[in-house]
Tab-separated table of C-alpha atoms and ligand atoms in Angstrom:
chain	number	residue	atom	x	y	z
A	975	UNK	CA	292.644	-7.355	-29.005
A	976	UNK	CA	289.251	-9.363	-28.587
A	977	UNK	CA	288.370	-11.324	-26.237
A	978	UNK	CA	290.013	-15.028	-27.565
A	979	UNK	CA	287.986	-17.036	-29.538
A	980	UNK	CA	288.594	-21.076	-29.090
A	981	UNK	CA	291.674	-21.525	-31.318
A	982	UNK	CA	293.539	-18.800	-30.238
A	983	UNK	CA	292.771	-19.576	-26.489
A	984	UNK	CA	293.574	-23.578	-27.336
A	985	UNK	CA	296.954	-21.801	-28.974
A	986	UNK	CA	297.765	-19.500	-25.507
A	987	UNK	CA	297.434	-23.017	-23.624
A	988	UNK	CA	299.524	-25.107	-25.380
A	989	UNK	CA	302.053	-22.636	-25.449
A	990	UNK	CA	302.084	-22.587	-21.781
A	991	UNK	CA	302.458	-26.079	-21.201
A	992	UNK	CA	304.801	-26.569	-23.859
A	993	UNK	CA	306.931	-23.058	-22.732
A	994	UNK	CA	306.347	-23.930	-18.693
A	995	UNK	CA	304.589	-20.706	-17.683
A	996	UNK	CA	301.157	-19.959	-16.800
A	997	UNK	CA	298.326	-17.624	-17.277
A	998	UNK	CA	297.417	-15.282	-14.265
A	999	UNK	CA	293.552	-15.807	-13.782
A	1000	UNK	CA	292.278	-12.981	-11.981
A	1001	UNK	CA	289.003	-13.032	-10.171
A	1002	UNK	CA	286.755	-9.557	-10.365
A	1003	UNK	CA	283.915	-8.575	-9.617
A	1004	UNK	CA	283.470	-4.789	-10.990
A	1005	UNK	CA	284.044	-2.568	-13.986
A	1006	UNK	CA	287.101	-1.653	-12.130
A	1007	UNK	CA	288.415	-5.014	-11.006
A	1008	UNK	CA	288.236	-6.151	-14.646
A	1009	UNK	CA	289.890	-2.980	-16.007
A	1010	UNK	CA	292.737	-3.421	-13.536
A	1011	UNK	CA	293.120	-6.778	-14.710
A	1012	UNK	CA	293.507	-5.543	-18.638
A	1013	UNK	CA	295.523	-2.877	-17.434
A	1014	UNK	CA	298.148	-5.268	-15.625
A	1015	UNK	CA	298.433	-7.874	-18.409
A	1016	UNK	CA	298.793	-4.954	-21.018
A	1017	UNK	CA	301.803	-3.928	-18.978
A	1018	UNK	CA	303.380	-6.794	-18.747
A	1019	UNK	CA	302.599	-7.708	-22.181
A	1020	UNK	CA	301.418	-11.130	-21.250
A	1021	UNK	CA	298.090	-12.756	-22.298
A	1022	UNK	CA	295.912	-13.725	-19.508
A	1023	UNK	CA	292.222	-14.954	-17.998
A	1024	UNK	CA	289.499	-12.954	-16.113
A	1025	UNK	CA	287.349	-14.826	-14.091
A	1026	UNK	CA	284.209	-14.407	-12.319
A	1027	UNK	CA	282.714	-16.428	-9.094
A	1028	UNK	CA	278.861	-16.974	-8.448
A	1029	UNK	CA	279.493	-14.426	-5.863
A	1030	UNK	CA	281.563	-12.163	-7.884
A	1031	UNK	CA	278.691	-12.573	-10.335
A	1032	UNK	CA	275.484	-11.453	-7.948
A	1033	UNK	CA	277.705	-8.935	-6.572
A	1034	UNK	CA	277.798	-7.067	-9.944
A	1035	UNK	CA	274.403	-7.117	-10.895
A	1036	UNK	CA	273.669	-5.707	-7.999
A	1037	UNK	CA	272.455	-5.914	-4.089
A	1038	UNK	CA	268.897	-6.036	-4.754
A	1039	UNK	CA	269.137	-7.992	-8.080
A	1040	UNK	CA	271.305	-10.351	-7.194
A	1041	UNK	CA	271.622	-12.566	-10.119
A	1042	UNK	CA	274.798	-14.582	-10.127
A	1043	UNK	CA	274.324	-14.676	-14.148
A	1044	UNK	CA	273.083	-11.848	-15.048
A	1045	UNK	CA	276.249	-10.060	-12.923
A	1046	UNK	CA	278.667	-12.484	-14.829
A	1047	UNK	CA	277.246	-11.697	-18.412
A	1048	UNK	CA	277.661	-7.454	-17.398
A	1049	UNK	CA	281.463	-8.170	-16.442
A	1050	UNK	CA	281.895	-10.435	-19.996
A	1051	UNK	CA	279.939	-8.071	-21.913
A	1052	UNK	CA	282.195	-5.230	-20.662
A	1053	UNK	CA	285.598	-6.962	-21.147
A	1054	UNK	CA	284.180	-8.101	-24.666
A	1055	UNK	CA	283.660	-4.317	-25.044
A	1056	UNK	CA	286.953	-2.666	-24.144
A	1057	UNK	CA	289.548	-5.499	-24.580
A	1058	UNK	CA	290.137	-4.402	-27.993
A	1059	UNK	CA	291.582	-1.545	-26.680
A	1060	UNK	CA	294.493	-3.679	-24.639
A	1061	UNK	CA	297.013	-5.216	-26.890
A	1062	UNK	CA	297.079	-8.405	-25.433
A	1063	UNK	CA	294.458	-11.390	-25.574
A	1064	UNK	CA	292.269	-11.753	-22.446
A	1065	UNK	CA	290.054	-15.248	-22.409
A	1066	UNK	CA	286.451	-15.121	-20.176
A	1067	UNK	CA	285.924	-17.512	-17.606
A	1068	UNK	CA	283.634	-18.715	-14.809
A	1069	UNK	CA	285.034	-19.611	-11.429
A	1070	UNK	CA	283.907	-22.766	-9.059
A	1071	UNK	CA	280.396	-23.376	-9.546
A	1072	UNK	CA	278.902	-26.597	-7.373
A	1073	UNK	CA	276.566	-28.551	-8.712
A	1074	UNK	CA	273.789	-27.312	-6.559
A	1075	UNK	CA	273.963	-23.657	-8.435
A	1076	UNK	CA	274.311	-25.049	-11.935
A	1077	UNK	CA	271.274	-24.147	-13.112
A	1078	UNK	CA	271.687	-20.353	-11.740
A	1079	UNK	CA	275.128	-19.858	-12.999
A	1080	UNK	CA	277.249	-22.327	-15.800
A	1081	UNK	CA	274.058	-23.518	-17.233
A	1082	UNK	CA	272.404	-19.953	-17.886
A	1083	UNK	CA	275.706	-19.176	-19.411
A	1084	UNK	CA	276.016	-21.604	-21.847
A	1085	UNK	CA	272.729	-21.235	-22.825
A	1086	UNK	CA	273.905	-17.229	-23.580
A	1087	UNK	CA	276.706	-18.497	-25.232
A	1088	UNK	CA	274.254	-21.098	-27.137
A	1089	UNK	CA	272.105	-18.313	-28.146
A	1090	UNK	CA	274.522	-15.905	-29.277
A	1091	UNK	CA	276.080	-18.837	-31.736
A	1092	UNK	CA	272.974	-19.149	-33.357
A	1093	UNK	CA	272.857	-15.664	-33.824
A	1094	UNK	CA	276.018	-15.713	-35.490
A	1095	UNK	CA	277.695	-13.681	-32.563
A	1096	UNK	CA	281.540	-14.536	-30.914
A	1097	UNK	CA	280.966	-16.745	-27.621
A	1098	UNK	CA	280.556	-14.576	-24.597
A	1099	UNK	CA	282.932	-16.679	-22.333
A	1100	UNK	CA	286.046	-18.881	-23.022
A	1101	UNK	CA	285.429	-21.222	-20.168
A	1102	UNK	CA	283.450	-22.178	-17.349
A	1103	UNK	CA	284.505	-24.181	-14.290
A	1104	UNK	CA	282.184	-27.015	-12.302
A	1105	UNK	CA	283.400	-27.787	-9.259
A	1106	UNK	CA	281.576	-31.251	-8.246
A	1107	UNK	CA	284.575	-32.161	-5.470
A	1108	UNK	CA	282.421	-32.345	-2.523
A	1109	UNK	CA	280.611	-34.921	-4.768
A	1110	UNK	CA	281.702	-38.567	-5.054
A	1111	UNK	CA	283.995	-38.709	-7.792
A	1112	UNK	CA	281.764	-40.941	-9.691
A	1113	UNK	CA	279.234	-38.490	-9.575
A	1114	UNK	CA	281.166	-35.621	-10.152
A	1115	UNK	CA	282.376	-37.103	-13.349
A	1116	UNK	CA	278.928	-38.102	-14.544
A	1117	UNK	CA	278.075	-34.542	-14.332
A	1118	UNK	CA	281.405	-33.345	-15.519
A	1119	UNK	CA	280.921	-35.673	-18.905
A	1120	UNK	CA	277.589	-34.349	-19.662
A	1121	UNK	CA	278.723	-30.632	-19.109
A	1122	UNK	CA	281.828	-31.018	-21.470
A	1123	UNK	CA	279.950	-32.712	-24.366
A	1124	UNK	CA	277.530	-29.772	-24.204
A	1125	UNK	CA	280.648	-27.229	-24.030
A	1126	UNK	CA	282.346	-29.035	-26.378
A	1127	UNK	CA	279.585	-28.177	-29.286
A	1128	UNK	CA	279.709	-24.376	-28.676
A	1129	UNK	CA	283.719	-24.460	-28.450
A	1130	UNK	CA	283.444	-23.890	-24.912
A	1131	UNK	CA	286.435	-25.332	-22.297
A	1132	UNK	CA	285.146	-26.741	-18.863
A	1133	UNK	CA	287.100	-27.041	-16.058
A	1134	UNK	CA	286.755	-29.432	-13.453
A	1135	UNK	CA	288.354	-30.036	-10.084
A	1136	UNK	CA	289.070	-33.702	-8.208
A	1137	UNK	CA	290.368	-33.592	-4.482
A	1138	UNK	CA	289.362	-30.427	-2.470
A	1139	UNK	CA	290.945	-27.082	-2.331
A	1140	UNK	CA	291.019	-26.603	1.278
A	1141	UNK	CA	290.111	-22.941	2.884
A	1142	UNK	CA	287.088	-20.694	2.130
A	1143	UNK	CA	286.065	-19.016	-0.872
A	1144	UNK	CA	283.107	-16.802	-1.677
A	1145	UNK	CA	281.844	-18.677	1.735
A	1146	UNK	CA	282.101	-22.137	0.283
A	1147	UNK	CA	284.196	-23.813	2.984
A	1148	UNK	CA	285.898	-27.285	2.846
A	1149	UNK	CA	285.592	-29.969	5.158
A	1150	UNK	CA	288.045	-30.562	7.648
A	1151	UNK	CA	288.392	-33.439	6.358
A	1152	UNK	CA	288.441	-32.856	3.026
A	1153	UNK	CA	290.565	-34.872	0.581
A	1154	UNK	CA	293.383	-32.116	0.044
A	1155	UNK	CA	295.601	-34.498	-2.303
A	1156	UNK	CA	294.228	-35.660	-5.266
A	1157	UNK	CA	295.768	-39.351	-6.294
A	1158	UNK	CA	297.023	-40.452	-9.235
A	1159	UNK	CA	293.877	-42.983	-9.470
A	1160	UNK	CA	291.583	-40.226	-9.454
A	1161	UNK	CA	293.363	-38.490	-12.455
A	1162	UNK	CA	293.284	-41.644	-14.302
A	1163	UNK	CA	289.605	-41.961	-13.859
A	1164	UNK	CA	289.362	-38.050	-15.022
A	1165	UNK	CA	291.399	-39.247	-18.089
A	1166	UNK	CA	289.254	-41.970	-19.165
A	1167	UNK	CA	285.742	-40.508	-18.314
A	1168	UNK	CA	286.145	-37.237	-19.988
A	1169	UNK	CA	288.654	-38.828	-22.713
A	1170	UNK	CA	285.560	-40.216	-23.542
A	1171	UNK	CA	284.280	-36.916	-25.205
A	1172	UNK	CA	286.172	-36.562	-28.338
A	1173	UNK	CA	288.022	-33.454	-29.427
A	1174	UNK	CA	286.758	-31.807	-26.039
A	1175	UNK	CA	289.431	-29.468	-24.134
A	1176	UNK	CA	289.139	-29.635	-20.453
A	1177	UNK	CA	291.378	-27.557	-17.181
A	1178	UNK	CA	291.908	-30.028	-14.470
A	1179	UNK	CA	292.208	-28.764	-10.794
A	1180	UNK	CA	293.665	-31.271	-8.877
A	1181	UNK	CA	294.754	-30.344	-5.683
A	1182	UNK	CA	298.527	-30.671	-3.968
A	1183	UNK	CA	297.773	-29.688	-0.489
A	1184	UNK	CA	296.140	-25.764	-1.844
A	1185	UNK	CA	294.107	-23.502	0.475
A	1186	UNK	CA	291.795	-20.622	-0.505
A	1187	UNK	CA	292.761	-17.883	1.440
A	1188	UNK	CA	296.304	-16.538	2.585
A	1189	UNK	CA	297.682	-17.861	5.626
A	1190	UNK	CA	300.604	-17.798	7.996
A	1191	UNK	CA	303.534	-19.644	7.081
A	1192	UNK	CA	303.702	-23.093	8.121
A	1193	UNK	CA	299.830	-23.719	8.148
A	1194	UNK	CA	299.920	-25.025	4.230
A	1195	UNK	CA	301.563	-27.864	3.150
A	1196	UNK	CA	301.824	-27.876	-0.604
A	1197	UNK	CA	303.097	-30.707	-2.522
A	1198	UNK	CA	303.289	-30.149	-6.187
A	1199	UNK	CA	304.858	-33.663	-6.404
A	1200	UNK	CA	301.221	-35.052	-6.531
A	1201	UNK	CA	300.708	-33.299	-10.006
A	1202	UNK	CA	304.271	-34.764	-11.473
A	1203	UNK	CA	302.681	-38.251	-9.972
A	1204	UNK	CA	299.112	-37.328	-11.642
A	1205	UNK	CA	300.962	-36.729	-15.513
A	1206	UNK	CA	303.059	-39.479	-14.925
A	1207	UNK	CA	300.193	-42.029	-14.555
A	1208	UNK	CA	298.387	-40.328	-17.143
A	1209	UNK	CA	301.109	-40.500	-19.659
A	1210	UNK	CA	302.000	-44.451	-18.791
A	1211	UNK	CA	298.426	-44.982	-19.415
A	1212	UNK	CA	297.199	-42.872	-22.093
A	1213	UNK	CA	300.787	-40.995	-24.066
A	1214	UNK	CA	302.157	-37.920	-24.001
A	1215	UNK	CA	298.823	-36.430	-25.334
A	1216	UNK	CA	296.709	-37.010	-22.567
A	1217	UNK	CA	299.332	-35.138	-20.200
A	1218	UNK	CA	296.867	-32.462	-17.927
A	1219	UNK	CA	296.549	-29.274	-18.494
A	1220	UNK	CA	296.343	-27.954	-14.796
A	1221	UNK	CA	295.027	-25.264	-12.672
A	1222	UNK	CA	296.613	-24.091	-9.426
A	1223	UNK	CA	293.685	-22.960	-7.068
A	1224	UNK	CA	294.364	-21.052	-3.869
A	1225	UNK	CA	297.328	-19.708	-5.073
A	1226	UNK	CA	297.549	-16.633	-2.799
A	1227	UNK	CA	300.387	-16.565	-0.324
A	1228	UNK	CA	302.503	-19.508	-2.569
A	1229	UNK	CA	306.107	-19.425	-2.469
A	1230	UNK	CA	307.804	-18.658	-6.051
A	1231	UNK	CA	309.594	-21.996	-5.793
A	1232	UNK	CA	306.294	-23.747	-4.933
A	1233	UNK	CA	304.730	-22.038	-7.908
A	1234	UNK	CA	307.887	-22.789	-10.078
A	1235	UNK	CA	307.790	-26.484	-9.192
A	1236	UNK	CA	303.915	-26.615	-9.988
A	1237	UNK	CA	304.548	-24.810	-13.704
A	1238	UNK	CA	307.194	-27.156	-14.413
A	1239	UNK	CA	304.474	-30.505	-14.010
A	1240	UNK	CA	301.905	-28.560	-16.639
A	1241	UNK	CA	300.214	-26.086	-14.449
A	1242	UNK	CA	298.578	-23.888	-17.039
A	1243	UNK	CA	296.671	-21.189	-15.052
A	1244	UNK	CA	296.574	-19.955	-11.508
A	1245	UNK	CA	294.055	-18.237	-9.743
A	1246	UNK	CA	294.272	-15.728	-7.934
A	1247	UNK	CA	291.980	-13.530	-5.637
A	1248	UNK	CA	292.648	-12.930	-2.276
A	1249	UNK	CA	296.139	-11.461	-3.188
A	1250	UNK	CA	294.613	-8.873	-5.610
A	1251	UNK	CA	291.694	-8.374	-3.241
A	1252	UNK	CA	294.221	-7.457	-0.937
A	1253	UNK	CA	296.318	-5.015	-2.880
A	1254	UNK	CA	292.914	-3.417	-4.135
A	1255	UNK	CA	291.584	-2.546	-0.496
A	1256	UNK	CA	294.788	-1.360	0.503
A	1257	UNK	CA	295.499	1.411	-1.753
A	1258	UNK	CA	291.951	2.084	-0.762
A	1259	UNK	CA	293.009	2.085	3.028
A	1260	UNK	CA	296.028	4.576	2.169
A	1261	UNK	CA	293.867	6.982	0.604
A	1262	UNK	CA	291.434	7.059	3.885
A	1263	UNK	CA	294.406	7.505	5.832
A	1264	UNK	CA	296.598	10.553	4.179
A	1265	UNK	CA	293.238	12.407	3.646
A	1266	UNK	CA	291.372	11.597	6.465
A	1267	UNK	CA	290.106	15.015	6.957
A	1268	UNK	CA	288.973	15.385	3.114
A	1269	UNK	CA	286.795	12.025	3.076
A	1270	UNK	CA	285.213	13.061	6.199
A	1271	UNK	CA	283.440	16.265	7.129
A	1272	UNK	CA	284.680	16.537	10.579
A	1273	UNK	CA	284.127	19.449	13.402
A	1274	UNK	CA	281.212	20.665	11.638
A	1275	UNK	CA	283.997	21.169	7.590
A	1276	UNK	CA	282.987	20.398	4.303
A	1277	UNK	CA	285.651	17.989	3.803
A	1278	UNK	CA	286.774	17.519	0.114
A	1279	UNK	CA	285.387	16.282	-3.142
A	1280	UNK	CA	288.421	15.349	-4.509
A	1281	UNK	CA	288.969	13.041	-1.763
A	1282	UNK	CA	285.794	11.544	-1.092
A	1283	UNK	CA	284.761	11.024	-4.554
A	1284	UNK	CA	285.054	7.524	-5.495
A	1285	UNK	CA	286.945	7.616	-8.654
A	1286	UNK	CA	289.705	9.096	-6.977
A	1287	UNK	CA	290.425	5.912	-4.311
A	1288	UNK	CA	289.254	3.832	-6.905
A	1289	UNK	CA	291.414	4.749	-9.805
A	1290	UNK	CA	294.662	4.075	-7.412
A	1291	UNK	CA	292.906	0.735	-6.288
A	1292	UNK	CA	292.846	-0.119	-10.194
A	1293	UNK	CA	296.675	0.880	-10.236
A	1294	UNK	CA	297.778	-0.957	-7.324
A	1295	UNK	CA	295.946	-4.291	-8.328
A	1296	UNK	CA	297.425	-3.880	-11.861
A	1297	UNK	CA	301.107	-3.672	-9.816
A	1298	UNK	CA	299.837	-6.862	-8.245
A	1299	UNK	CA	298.899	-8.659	-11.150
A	1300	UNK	CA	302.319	-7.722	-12.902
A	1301	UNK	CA	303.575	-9.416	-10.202
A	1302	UNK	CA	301.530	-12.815	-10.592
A	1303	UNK	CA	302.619	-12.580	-14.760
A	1304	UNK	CA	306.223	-12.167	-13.539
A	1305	UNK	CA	305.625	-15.075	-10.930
A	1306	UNK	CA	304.527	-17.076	-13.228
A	1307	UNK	CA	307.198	-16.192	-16.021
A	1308	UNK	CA	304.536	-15.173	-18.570
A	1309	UNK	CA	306.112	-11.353	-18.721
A	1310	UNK	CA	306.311	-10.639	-22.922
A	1311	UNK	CA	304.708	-13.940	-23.679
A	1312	UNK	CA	301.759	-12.504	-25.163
A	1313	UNK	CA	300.532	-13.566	-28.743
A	1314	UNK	CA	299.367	-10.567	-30.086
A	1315	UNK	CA	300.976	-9.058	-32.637
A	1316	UNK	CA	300.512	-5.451	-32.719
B	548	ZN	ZN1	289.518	-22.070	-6.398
């Protein structure tokens, strides 16, 4: 199928929340990372997101261009391209984006997205995060209200994050003392600020104790309580309507209960990277290994195409990060969920 437009990606979200599963969102960051991506949900028959990160985004445009944007609009344009060719529904989206970089990343994208409305052309992405939690709230809600009224006229969904997901990502590290636990106060104040805009759809990252990054166990201490206390609040204060629909960051390295619990209090999507990054390089390091004498021309041999040509490692990196993100559709009980009917 195309890429979803706003209903139908509206549609796969409320179905989630209202079914208690979630949507694997996969970062990438190549023709090949994307692919794998289509080629896992397809499997599992389960509608899903592909995401990009600023980094992500100047990786694929290239080491000397190195245009966060421009990188991000080659990925879209490619998964606009060949989705159709996956029987599933696939929605585009942008991954943390501080406000320091908005103007090189979210806001260029719009503005794409802007441009190819007027010209009577399908949005390029779905969604785009900003991710103003190393802001004062205040301020990252100021910002946050004037970025959703602006998505909100192309049909665009913003995400937004309050408390700090703990860890590194794309070299973005979080304080030591970063807030880890969002508060119940905090999601009221999201409610009412960006309640505000009416008719606008917004994600809301709120964090339970979540690291980017996989680590050892014990080192972690999620609590999905927080988000059943967070849609609790909301609901005493606003109805059943204003209940969150949530995004589970860091989500590498969770437990299945942990990730059960957190679907069952309106988690709606779940990133994922390092996990797939993972499973990507190590098919890669298998190759290397079994054919070490065909990748390299050692004691003076020729060593062997077939082995050292990249499609070859690549195409069973593709496969193995597809058998990963089966895994995060199953994990996330959105095997056969998908709303395509072929
Ligand atoms: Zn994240």
């Amino acid at each position: 199928m195309p890429v979803a437009d706003y209903k139908t990606y509206c549609k796969m979200i409320d179905r989630a929340k209202e079914k208690h599963f979630a949507y694997p969102a996969i970062n990438v960051s190549s023709l090949t990372t994307a692919n794998a991506v289509l080629k896992g949900l397809a499997e599992s028959k389960s509608d899903g997101i592909i995401q990009v990160s600023t980094g992500g985004g100047a990786f694929a445009s290239g080491s000397s261009v190195k245009d966060m944007a421009l990188g991000a609009i080659s990925i879209a344009e490619h998964v606009h391209r060949v989705a159709g060719r996956y029987p599933i529904f696939v929605a585009l989206h942008t991954d943390h984006c501080q406000a320091k970089v908005l103007d090189n990343y979210v806001i260029p994208l719009i503005q794409e997205t802007e441009r190819r409305r007027t010209a009577g052309l399908p949005n390029l992405f779905n969604s785009h995060m900003f991710d103003g939690s190393d802001l004062p709230l205040k301020e990252n809600l100021d910002i946050a209200v004037k970025l959703l009224e602006r998505c909100h006229r192309s049909e665009l969904i913003l995400e937004i994050e309050a408390g700090v997901v703990g860890g590194e990502e794309d070299g973005i590290k979080a304080e030591a003392s970063a807030k880890l636990y969002t508060t119940p106060e905090d999601t009221l104040e999201v409610a009412r600020r960006l309640g505000s805009v009416k008719g606008a759809r917004y994600f809301l990252a709120a964090t339970f104790g979540n690291v980017h990054g996989v680590y050892k166990p014990g080192h972690v201490k999620l609590r999905p309580k927080v988000l059943k206390e967070c849609q609790e609040a909301v609901e005493r204060e606003y109805g059943k309507a204003a209940r969150f629909d949530l995004v589970f960051h860091g989500g590498s390295g969770s437990s299945l209960e942990e990730i059960h619990e957190a679907l069952d209090y309106g988690v709606v999507k779940m990133n994922l990277d390092t996990d797939t990054q993972y499973a990507f390089t190590r098919a890669i390091v298998d190759h290397m290994f079994k054919n070490y004498s065909g990748v390299l021309k050692v004691d003076g041999e020729v060593g062997n195409k077939k082995n050292y040509d990249p499609r070859s490692y690549l195409a069973s990196a593709e496969a193995a990060m597809a058998e990963r993100v089966k895994q995060a559709v199953r994990d996330l009980r959105a095997a056969g969920k998908t709303m395509f009917k072929g």
